[in-house]
Short mmCIF file of C-alpha atoms in Angstrom, two decimals:
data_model
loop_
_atom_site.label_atom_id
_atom_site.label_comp_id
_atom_site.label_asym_id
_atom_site.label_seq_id
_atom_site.Cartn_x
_atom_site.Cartn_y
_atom_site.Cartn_z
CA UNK A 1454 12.93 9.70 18.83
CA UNK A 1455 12.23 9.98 22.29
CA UNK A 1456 14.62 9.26 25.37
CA UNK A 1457 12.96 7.66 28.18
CA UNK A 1458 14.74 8.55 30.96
CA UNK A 1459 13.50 5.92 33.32
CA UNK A 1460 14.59 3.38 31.14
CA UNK A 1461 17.75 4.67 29.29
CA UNK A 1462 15.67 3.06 26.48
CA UNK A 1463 14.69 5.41 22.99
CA UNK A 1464 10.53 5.41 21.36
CA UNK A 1465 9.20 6.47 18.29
CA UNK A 1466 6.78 9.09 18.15
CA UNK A 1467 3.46 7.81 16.69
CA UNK A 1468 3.17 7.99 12.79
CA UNK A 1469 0.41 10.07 11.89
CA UNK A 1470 -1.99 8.80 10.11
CA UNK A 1471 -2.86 11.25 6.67
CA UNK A 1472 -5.57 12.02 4.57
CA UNK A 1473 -4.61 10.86 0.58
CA UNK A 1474 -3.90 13.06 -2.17
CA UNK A 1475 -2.08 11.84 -5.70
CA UNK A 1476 0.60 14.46 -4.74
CA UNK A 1477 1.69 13.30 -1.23
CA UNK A 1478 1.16 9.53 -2.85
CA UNK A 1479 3.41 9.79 -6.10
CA UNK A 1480 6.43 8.82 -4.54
CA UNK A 1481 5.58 4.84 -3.31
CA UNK A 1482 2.83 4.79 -6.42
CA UNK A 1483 -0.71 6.20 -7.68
CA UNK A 1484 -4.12 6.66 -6.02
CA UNK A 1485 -6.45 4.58 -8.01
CA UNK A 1486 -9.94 6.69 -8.12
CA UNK A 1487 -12.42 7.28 -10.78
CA UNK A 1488 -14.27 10.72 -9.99
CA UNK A 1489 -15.35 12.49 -13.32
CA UNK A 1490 -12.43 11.51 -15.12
CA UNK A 1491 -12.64 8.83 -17.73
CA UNK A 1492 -14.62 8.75 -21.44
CA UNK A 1493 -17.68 7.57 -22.48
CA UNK A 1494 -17.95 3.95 -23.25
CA UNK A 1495 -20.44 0.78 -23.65
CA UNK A 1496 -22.41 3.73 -26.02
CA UNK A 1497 -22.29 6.37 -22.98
CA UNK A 1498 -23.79 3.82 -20.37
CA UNK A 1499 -20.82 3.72 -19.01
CA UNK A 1500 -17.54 6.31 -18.05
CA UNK A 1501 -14.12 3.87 -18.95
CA UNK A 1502 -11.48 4.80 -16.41
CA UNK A 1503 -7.95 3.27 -17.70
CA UNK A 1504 -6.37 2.54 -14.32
CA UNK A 1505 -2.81 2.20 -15.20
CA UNK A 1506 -0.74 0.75 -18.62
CA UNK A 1507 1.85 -1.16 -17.72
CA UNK A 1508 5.02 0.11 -19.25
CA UNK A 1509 7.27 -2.89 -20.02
CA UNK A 1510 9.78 -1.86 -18.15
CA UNK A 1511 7.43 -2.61 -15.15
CA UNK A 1512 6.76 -6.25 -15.66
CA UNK A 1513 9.72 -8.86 -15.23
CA UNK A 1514 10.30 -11.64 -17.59
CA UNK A 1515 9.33 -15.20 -16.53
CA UNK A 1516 6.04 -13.59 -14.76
CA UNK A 1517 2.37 -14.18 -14.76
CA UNK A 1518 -0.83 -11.98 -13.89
CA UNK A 1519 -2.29 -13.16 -10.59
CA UNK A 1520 -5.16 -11.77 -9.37
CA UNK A 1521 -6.66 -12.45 -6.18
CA UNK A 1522 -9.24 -10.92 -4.11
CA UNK A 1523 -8.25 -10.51 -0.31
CA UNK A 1524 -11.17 -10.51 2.61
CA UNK A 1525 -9.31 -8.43 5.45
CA UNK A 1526 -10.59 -8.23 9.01
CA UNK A 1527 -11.12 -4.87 10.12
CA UNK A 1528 -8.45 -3.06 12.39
CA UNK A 1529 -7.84 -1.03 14.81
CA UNK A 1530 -6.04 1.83 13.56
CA UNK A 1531 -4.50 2.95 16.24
CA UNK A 1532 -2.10 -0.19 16.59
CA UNK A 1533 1.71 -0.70 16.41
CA UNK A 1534 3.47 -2.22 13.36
CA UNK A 1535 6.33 -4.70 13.32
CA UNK A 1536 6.77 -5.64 9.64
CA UNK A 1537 6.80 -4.95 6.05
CA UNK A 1538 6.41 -6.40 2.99
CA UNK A 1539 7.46 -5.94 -0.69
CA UNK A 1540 7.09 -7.04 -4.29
CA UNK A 1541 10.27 -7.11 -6.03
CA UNK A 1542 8.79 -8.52 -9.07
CA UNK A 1543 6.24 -5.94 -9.71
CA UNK A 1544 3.95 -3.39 -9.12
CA UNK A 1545 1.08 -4.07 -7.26
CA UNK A 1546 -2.56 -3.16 -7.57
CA UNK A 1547 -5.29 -3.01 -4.79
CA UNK A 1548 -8.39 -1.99 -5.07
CA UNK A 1549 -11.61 -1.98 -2.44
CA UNK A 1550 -14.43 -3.83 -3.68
CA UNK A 1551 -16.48 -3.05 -0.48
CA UNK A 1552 -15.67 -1.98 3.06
CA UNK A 1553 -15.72 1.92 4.78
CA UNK A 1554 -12.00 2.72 3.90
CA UNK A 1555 -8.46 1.35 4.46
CA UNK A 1556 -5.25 2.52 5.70
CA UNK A 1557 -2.17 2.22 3.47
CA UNK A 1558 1.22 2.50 5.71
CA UNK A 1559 4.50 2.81 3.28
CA UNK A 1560 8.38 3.28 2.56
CA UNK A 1561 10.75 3.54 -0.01
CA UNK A 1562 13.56 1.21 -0.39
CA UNK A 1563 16.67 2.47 1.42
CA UNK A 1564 20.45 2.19 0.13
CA UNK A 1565 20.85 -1.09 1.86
CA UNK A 1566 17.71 -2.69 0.61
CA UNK A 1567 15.64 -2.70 3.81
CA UNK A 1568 12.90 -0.01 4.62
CA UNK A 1569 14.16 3.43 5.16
CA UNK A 1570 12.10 4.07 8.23
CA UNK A 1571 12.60 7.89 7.94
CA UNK A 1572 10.56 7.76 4.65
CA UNK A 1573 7.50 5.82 6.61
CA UNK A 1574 3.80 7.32 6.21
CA UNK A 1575 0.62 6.17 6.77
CA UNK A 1576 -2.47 7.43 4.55
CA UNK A 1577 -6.38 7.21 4.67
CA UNK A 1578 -8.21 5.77 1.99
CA UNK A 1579 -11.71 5.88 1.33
CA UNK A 1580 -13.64 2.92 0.43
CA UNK A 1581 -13.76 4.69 -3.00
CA UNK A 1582 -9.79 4.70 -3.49
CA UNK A 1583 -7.26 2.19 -4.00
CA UNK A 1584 -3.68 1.75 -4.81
CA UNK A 1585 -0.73 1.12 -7.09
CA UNK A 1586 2.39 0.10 -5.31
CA UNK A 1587 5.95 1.18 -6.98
CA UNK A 1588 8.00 -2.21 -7.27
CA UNK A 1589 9.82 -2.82 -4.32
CA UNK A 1590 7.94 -0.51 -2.63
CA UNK A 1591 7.69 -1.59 1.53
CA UNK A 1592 4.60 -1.67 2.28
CA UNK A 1593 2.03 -2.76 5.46
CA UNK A 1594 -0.28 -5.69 4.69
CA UNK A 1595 -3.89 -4.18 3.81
CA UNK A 1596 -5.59 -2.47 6.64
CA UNK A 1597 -9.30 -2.53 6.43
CA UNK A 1598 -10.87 0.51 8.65
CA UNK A 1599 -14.69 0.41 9.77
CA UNK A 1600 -15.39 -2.93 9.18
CA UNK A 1601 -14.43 -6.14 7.47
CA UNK A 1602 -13.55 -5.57 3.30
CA UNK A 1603 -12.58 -7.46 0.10
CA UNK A 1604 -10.34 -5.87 -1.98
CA UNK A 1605 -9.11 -7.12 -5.42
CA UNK A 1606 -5.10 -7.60 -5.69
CA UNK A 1607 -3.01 -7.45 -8.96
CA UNK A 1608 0.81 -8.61 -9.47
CA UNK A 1609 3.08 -9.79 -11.78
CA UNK A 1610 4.64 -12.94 -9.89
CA UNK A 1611 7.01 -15.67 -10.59
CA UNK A 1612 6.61 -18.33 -7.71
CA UNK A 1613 9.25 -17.38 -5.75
CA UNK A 1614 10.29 -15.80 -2.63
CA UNK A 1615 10.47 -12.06 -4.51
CA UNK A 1616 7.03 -12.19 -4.73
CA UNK A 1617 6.48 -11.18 -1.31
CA UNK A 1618 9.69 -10.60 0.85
CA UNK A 1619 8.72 -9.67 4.44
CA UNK A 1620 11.02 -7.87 6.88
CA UNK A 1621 10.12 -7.46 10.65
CA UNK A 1622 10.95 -3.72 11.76
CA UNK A 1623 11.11 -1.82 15.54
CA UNK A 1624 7.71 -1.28 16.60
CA UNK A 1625 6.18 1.51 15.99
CA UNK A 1626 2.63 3.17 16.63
CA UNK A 1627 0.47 4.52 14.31
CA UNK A 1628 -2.17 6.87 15.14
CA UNK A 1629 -5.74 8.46 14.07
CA UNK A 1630 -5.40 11.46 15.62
CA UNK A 1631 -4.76 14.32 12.96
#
């Protein structure tokens, strides 16, 4: 933090805004990207890329499979954030179906169930990438980059408030700049 003098009143630096990799990713979820992995299928028209198998320890009785596709207005990215959201029923998959990239902003659960702010980051996605949220992982509604995208959204939900619990947090900047 930052003391401003003038004020007597404490900022938050700007949160950086950083490229993606599955290692500084795995602990809020997985980068969902096909590449050359995969295996032949559809008699090797096609390259099968298994995204993620749901252990059943991931899914909560008393849910069903929604799946939605989400048109998000393009964004700034150099903005400040006030809230978060999370999924307490499940993970949750998103995946670009068009667009020029997205920003995913995250943070683990802290010990009293709200955001641990010191865990925060903020990560750059092409428009070839997408995402698997951790249940209960805090998260920043999607953040199309470039211009306007749909993405397609997976979650185990039950039609209650756990589905999406949203908690306002202290502003706080994010930034472009590497």
């Amino acid at each position: 933090m930052q003391d401003d003098s003038a004020t007597g009143s404490r900022s938050l630096s700007p949160l950086r805004i950083q490229p993606v990799t599955q290692a500084a990713f795995a602990p809020f979820g997985w980068v969902v990207e096909t590449g050359e992995s995969g295996r032949a299928a559809n008699n090797g028209t096609a390259r099968r890329h298994d995204i993620h198998a749901h252990p059943a320890a991931e899914v909560r009785a008393g849910t069903r499979l929604v799946t939605s596709i989400f048109a998000a207005q393009r964004r700034q990215p150099d903005l400040a954030i006030t809230m978060l959201e999370r999924h307490v029923n499940s993970i949750q998959w998103i995946v670009p179906l068009d667009g020029a990239g997205h920003v995913v902003i995250v943070a683990r659960d802290g010990t009293d169930g709200r955001p641990d702010l010191a865990t925060l980051a903020a990560f750059s996605f092409s428009a070839a990438q997408g995402v698997i949220y951790r249940r209960g992982l805090w998260h920043h509604p999607i953040m199309a980059v470039g211009s306007d995208a749909r993405f397609l959204v997976q979650s185990w939900q039950d039609g209650t408030e756990a589905d999406c619990e949203i908690t306002a947090i202290e502003p706080r900047a994010i930034s472009a700049d590497r």
